Amino acid sequence: MECTRCGACCVAPDIAALDKPLGLRCPHLTADNLCSVYDRRPRVCRDYQADAVCRLIEAPTLEERVRKYLDLFGLSDEAESVRQSGCSSMRKARPG
């Protein structure tokens, strides 16, 4: 499947290599949902391939796509907790 550049994969999941918490926008994602460090992005981002999940979460807005992604994996409550805490670091967001 071809990437649609919707931006959901840069917001919904946590990305340890970037210390990006669950449900928060990657600081490298531009306003037009493109990666500002594309040529230097970490391996996890390079290896990501668009798949059936991308089709399952299709929606008109990035916010809707992210909500659908989080709901699909049962992560909505955890993502909301991270957002409520104002935590900008994955390491700080995870207990232990």
C-alpha positions as YAML, in Angstrom:
chain: A
units: angstrom
residues:
- id: 1
  name: MET
  ca: [0.00, 0.00, 0.00]
- id: 2
  name: GLU
  ca: [1.24, 3.47, -0.86]
- id: 3
  name: CYS
  ca: [1.67, 5.97, 2.00]
- id: 4
  name: THR
  ca: [-0.98, 8.70, 1.89]
- id: 5
  name: ARG
  ca: [1.11, 11.08, 4.04]
- id: 6
  name: CYS
  ca: [-1.79, 11.45, 6.45]
- id: 7
  name: GLY
  ca: [0.49, 11.98, 9.47]
- id: 8
  name: ALA
  ca: [-1.26, 9.54, 11.82]
- id: 9
  name: CYS
  ca: [1.84, 7.35, 12.24]
- id: 10
  name: CYS
  ca: [3.74, 10.46, 13.41]
- id: 11
  name: VAL
  ca: [1.16, 11.28, 16.08]
- id: 12
  name: ALA
  ca: [-0.69, 8.22, 17.38]
- id: 13
  name: PRO
  ca: [2.03, 5.70, 18.34]
- id: 14
  name: ASP
  ca: [4.82, 6.32, 20.77]
- id: 15
  name: ILE
  ca: [8.23, 6.44, 19.08]
- id: 16
  name: ALA
  ca: [11.02, 5.53, 21.50]
- id: 17
  name: ALA
  ca: [13.80, 6.54, 19.10]
- id: 18
  name: LEU
  ca: [12.41, 10.08, 19.16]
- id: 19
  name: ASP
  ca: [11.28, 10.01, 22.82]
- id: 20
  name: LYS
  ca: [7.80, 10.85, 21.47]
- id: 21
  name: PRO
  ca: [4.92, 9.88, 23.79]
- id: 22
  name: LEU
  ca: [1.77, 8.09, 22.73]
- id: 23
  name: GLY
  ca: [-0.83, 10.32, 21.09]
- id: 24
  name: LEU
  ca: [1.34, 13.43, 20.83]
- id: 25
  name: ARG
  ca: [2.48, 15.01, 17.59]
- id: 26
  name: CYS
  ca: [6.08, 14.31, 16.66]
- id: 27
  name: PRO
  ca: [8.03, 17.56, 16.94]
- id: 28
  name: HIS
  ca: [9.43, 16.89, 13.47]
- id: 29
  name: LEU
  ca: [6.02, 16.69, 11.78]
- id: 30
  name: THR
  ca: [5.36, 19.84, 9.78]
- id: 31
  name: ALA
  ca: [2.01, 21.62, 9.42]
- id: 32
  name: ASP
  ca: [1.45, 19.81, 6.11]
- id: 33
  name: ASN
  ca: [2.07, 16.41, 7.79]
- id: 34
  name: LEU
  ca: [5.52, 15.87, 6.31]
- id: 35
  name: CYS
  ca: [8.67, 14.94, 8.21]
- id: 36
  name: SER
  ca: [11.12, 17.80, 8.64]
- id: 37
  name: VAL
  ca: [13.98, 15.33, 9.35]
- id: 38
  name: TYR
  ca: [13.01, 12.84, 6.66]
- id: 39
  name: ASP
  ca: [16.59, 12.28, 5.44]
- id: 40
  name: ARG
  ca: [17.78, 11.77, 9.04]
- id: 41
  name: ARG
  ca: [14.72, 10.02, 10.51]
- id: 42
  name: PRO
  ca: [15.37, 7.06, 12.81]
- id: 43
  name: ARG
  ca: [15.31, 3.46, 11.60]
- id: 44
  name: VAL
  ca: [11.85, 2.79, 13.08]
- id: 45
  name: CYS
  ca: [10.43, 5.55, 10.87]
- id: 46
  name: ARG
  ca: [12.39, 4.39, 7.83]
- id: 47
  name: ASP
  ca: [11.17, 0.82, 8.27]
- id: 48
  name: TYR
  ca: [7.50, 1.73, 8.75]
- id: 49
  name: GLN
  ca: [5.33, 0.58, 5.85]
- id: 50
  name: ALA
  ca: [1.77, 1.69, 5.22]
- id: 51
  name: ASP
  ca: [-0.58, -1.25, 5.78]
- id: 52
  name: ALA
  ca: [-4.20, -2.24, 6.39]
- id: 53
  name: VAL
  ca: [-4.33, -0.08, 9.54]
- id: 54
  name: CYS
  ca: [-3.91, 2.99, 7.35]
- id: 55
  name: ARG
  ca: [-7.11, 2.06, 5.53]
- id: 56
  name: LEU
  ca: [-8.96, 1.28, 8.76]
- id: 57
  name: ILE
  ca: [-8.26, 4.72, 10.20]
- id: 58
  name: GLU
  ca: [-8.96, 6.78, 7.09]
- id: 59
  name: ALA
  ca: [-10.78, 9.99, 8.01]
- id: 60
  name: PRO
  ca: [-10.97, 13.60, 6.82]
- id: 61
  name: THR
  ca: [-8.76, 15.08, 9.57]
- id: 62
  name: LEU
  ca: [-5.56, 14.10, 11.33]
- id: 63
  name: GLU
  ca: [-7.31, 14.29, 14.69]
- id: 64
  name: GLU
  ca: [-9.95, 11.80, 13.55]
- id: 65
  name: ARG
  ca: [-7.31, 9.43, 12.15]
- id: 66
  name: VAL
  ca: [-5.34, 9.57, 15.40]
- id: 67
  name: ARG
  ca: [-8.49, 8.93, 17.47]
- id: 68
  name: LYS
  ca: [-9.38, 5.94, 15.29]
- id: 69
  name: TYR
  ca: [-5.84, 4.55, 15.59]
- id: 70
  name: LEU
  ca: [-5.82, 4.87, 19.37]
- id: 71
  name: ASP
  ca: [-9.31, 3.34, 19.63]
- id: 72
  name: LEU
  ca: [-8.31, 0.45, 17.36]
- id: 73
  name: PHE
  ca: [-5.47, -0.54, 19.68]
- id: 74
  name: GLY
  ca: [-7.27, 0.30, 22.94]
- id: 75
  name: LEU
  ca: [-4.86, 3.13, 23.71]
- id: 76
  name: SER
  ca: [-7.24, 6.10, 23.96]
- id: 77
  name: ASP
  ca: [-7.26, 6.28, 27.77]
- id: 78
  name: GLU
  ca: [-3.48, 6.01, 28.02]
- id: 79
  name: ALA
  ca: [-2.99, 8.68, 25.34]
- id: 80
  name: GLU
  ca: [-5.45, 10.97, 27.12]
- id: 81
  name: SER
  ca: [-3.55, 10.50, 30.37]
- id: 82
  name: VAL
  ca: [-0.30, 11.45, 28.63]
- id: 83
  name: ARG
  ca: [-1.95, 14.54, 27.11]
- id: 84
  name: GLN
  ca: [-3.50, 15.56, 30.44]
- id: 85
  name: SER
  ca: [-0.15, 15.29, 32.18]
- id: 86
  name: GLY
  ca: [1.42, 17.63, 29.63]
- id: 87
  name: CYS
  ca: [4.28, 15.20, 29.31]
- id: 88
  name: SER
  ca: [6.52, 15.88, 26.33]
- id: 89
  name: SER
  ca: [8.86, 12.94, 26.88]
- id: 90
  name: MET
  ca: [8.09, 9.27, 26.47]
- id: 91
  name: ARG
  ca: [10.57, 8.42, 29.22]
- id: 92
  name: LYS
  ca: [8.71, 10.70, 31.63]
- id: 93
  name: ALA
  ca: [5.30, 9.42, 30.51]
- id: 94
  name: ARG
  ca: [6.06, 5.78, 31.28]
- id: 95
  name: PRO
  ca: [6.12, 4.78, 34.96]
- id: 96
  name: GLY
  ca: [9.12, 2.85, 36.22]
...
